[in-house]
Structure formats: C-alpha cells, structure tokens
Coordinates of N, CA and C in Angstrom, one line a residue:
X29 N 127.5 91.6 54.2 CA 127.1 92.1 52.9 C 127.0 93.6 53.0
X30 N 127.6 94.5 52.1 CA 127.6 95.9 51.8 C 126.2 96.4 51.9
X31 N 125.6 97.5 52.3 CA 124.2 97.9 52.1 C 124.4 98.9 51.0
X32 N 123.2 98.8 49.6 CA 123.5 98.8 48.5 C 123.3 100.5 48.9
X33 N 123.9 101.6 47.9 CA 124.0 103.2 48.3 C 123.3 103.6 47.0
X34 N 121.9 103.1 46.9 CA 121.3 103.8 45.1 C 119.9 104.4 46.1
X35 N 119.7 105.6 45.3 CA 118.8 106.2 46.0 C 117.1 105.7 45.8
X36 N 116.8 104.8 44.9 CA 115.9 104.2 44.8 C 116.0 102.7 44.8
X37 N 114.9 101.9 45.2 CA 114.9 100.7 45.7 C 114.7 99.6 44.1
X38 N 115.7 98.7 43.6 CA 115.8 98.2 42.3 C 114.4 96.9 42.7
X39 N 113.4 96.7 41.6 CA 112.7 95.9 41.5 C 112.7 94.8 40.0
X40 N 112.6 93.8 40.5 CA 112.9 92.9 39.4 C 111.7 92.9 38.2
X41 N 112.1 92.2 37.3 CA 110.8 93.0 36.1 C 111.1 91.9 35.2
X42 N 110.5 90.9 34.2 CA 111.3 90.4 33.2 C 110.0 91.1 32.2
X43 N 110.4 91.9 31.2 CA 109.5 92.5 30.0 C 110.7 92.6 28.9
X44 N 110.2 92.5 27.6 CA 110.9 93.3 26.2 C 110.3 94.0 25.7
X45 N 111.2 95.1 25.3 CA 111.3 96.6 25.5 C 112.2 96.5 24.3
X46 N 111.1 97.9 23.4 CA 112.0 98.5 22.2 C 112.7 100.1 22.4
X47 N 113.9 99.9 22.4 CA 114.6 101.8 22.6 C 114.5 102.1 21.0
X48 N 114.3 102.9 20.8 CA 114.2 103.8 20.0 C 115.5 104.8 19.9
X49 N 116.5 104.9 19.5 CA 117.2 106.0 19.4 C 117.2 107.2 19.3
X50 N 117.3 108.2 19.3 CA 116.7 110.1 19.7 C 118.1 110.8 19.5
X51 N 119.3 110.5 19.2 CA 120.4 110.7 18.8 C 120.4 111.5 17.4
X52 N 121.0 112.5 17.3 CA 121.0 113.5 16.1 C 121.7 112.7 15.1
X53 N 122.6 111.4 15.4 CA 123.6 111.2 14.1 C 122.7 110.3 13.3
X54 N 121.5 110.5 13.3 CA 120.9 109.8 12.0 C 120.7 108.3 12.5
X55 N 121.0 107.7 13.4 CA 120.4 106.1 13.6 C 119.3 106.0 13.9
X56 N 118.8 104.9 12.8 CA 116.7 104.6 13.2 C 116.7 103.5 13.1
X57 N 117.7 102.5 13.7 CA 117.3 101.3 13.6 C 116.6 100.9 15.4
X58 N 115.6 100.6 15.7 CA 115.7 100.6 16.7 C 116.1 98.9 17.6
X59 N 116.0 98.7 18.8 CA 117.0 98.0 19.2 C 116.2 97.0 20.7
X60 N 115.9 95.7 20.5 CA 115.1 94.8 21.5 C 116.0 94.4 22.6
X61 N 115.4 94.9 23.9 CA 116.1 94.4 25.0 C 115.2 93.6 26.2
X62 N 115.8 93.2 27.1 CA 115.0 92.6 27.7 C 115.6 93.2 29.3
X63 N 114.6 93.7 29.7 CA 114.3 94.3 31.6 C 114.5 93.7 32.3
X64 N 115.4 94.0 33.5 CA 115.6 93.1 34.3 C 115.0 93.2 35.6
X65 N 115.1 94.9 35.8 CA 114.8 95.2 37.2 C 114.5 97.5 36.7
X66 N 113.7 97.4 37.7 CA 113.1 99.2 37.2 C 113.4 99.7 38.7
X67 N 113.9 100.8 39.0 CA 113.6 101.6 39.8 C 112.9 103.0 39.6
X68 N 112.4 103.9 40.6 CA 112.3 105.1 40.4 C 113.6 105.7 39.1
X69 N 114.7 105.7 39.6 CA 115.2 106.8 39.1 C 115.2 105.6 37.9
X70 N 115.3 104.5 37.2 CA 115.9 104.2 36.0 C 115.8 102.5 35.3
X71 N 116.7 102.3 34.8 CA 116.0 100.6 34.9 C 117.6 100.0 34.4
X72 N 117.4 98.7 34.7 CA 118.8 97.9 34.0 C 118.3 97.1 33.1
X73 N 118.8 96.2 32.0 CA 118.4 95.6 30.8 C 119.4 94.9 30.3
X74 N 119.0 94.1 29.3 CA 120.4 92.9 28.8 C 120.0 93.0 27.3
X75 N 120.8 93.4 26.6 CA 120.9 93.1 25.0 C 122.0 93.0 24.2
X76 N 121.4 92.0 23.5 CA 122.7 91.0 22.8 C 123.5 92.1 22.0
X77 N 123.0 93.0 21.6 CA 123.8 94.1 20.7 C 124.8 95.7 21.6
X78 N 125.4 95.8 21.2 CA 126.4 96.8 22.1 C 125.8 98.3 21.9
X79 N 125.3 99.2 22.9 CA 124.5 100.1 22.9 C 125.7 101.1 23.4
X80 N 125.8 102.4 23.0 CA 126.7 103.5 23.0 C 126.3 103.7 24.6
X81 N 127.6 104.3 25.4 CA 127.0 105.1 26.6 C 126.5 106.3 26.6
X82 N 126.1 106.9 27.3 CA 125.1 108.6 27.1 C 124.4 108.9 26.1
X83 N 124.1 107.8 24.8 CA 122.8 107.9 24.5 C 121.6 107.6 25.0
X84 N 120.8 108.5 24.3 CA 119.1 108.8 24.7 C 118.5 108.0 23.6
X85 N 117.6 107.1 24.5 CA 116.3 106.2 23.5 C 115.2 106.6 24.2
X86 N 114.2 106.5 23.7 CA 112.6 106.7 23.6 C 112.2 105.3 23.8
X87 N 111.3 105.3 24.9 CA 110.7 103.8 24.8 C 109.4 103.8 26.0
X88 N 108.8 102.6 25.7 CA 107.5 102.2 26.5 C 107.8 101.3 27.6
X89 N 107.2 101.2 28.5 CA 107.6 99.8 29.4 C 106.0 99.6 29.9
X90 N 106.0 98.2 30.0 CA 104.5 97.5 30.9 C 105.1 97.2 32.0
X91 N 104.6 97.7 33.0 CA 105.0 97.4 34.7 C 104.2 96.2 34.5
X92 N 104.6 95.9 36.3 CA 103.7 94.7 36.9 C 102.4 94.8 36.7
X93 N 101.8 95.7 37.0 CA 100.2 96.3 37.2 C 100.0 96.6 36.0
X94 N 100.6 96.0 34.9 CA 99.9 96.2 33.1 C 100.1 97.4 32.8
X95 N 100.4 98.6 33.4 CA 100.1 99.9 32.9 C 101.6 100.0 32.4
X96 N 101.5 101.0 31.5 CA 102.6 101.5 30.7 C 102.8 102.6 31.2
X97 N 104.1 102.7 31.0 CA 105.3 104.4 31.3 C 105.8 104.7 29.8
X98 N 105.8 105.5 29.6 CA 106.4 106.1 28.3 C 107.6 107.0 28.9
X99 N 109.1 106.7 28.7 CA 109.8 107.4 28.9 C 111.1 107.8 27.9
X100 N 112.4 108.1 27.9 CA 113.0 108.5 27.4 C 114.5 108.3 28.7
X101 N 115.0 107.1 28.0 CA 116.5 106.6 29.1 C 118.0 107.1 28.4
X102 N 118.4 107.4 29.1 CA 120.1 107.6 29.3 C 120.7 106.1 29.3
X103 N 122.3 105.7 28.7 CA 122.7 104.8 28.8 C 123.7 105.0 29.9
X104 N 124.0 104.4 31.1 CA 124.7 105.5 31.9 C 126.0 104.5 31.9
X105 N 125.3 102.8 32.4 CA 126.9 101.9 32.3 C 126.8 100.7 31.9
X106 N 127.3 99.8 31.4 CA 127.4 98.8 30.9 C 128.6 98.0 31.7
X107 N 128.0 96.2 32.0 CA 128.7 94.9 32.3 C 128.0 94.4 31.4
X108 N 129.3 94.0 30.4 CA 129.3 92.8 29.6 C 127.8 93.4 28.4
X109 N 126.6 92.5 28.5 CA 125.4 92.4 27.7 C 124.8 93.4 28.7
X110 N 124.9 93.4 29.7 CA 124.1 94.2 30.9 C 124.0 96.0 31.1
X111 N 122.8 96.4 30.9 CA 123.0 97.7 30.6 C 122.6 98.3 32.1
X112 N 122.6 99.5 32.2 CA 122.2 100.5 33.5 C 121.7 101.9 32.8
X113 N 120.7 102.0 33.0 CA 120.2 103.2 32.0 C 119.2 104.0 33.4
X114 N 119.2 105.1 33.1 CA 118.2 106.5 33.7 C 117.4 107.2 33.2
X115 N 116.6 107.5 34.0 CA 115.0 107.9 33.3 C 115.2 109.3 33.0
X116 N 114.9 110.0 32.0 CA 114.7 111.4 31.7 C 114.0 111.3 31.5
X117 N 113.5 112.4 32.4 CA 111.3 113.2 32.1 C 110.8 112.2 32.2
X118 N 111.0 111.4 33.4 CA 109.6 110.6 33.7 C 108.3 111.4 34.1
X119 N 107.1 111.1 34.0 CA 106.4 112.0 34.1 C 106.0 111.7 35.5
X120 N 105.6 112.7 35.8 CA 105.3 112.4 37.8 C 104.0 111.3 38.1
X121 N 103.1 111.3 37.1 CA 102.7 110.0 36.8 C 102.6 109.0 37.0
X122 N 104.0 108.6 36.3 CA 104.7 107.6 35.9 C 105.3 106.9 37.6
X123 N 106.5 108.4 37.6 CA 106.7 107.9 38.5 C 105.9 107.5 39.8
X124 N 104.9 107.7 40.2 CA 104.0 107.7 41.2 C 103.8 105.9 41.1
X125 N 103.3 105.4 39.8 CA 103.0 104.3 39.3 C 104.7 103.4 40.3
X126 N 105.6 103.6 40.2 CA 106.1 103.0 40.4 C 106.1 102.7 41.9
X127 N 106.5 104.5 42.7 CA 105.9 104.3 44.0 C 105.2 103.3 44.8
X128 N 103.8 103.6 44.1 CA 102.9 102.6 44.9 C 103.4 101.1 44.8
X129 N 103.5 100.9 43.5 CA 104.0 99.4 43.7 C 105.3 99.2 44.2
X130 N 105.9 99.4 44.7 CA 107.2 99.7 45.7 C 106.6 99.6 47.1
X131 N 105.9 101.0 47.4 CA 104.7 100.5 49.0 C 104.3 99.6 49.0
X132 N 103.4 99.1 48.6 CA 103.0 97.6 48.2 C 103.4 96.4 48.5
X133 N 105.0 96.1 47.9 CA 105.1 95.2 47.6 C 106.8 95.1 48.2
X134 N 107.0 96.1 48.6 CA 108.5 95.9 49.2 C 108.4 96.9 50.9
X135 N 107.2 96.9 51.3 CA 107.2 97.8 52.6 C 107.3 97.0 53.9
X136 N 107.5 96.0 53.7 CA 108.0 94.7 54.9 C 109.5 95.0 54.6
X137 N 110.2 94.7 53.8 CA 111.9 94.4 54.1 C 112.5 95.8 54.3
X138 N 113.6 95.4 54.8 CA 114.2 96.2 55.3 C 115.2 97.1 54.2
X139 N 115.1 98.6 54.8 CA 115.9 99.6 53.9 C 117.6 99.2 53.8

C-alpha cells in the first residue's frame, strides 16, 4: 500500500455542516453537507448537490470534543458527490483544537 503524501493526518468525523457561499456573483442559498473526515489543513464532505471548484463558503463545524471551529473553506477537488475542500484563516485556535485531538487519539499509529 502507497504511504499517503498529505501534509496533515485525515481524521474521520460524521457531522452536518452548512457552507454558506462568500462568492461575489450574488448566491445566498446556502448548501447541507455531510463531513467525512477533518484535517489540520482542511476537510472532505459528500453533498448531493454539485458545488463549483475554488469557491469560498463560510461555515461552522462541531469537532469530536463538541467545540466548534468557525472557518471559511476552498473547494479544491471533487469525486463524484465527494468534495475536498481547505481551510482559509483558520484561526490558530482552531487549529490547535484539532492538534491536540490528533495527539490524543492518533499518537500510537504509525506516520
């Protein structure tokens, strides 16, 4: 098996999540997805509706540990229903939050 080459470690998540659109052409409908997995740099997601690539949404997420991130994601790539999106301006925060639960909970397996 290949060893995966992403600079942050992907953790599985199942939450729904509203994006918000932030796109200047005027769309305000916003758009229900469902989380599959979060890392540091970003998160992947599945929704039944077809989302543009390199748009920017606004959204909240509840980690494992109940706490919320408020961030703002990039659409970077799309399989099929399956999205790949990146975090812009997470807040160091935020990211920290993810951190520890990463130490935590993934510091036995192997890099």
């Amino acid at each position: 098996m290949e060893k995966e080459k992403r600079r942050s470690r992907r953790m599985d998540i199942s939450v729904s999540i509203r994006l918000k659109p932030i796109e200047p052409d005027g769309e305000v409908r916003d758009y229900f997805v469902d989380v599959i997995n979060v890392s540091r740099g970003g998160m992947a997601f599945k929704s039944a509706e077809e989302l543009k690539i390199d748009n920017y949404y606004d959204t909240q997420i509840i980690i494992w540990t109940k706490e919320r991130i408020e961030t703002v994601v990039r659409i970077v790539r799309r399989d099929g229903d399956t999205y790949g999106s990146e975090f812009v301006g997470l807040s160091s925060a935020d990211e920290m939050k993810i951190n520890i639960y990463e130490m935590f909970n993934y510091s036995d397996e192997e890099e």
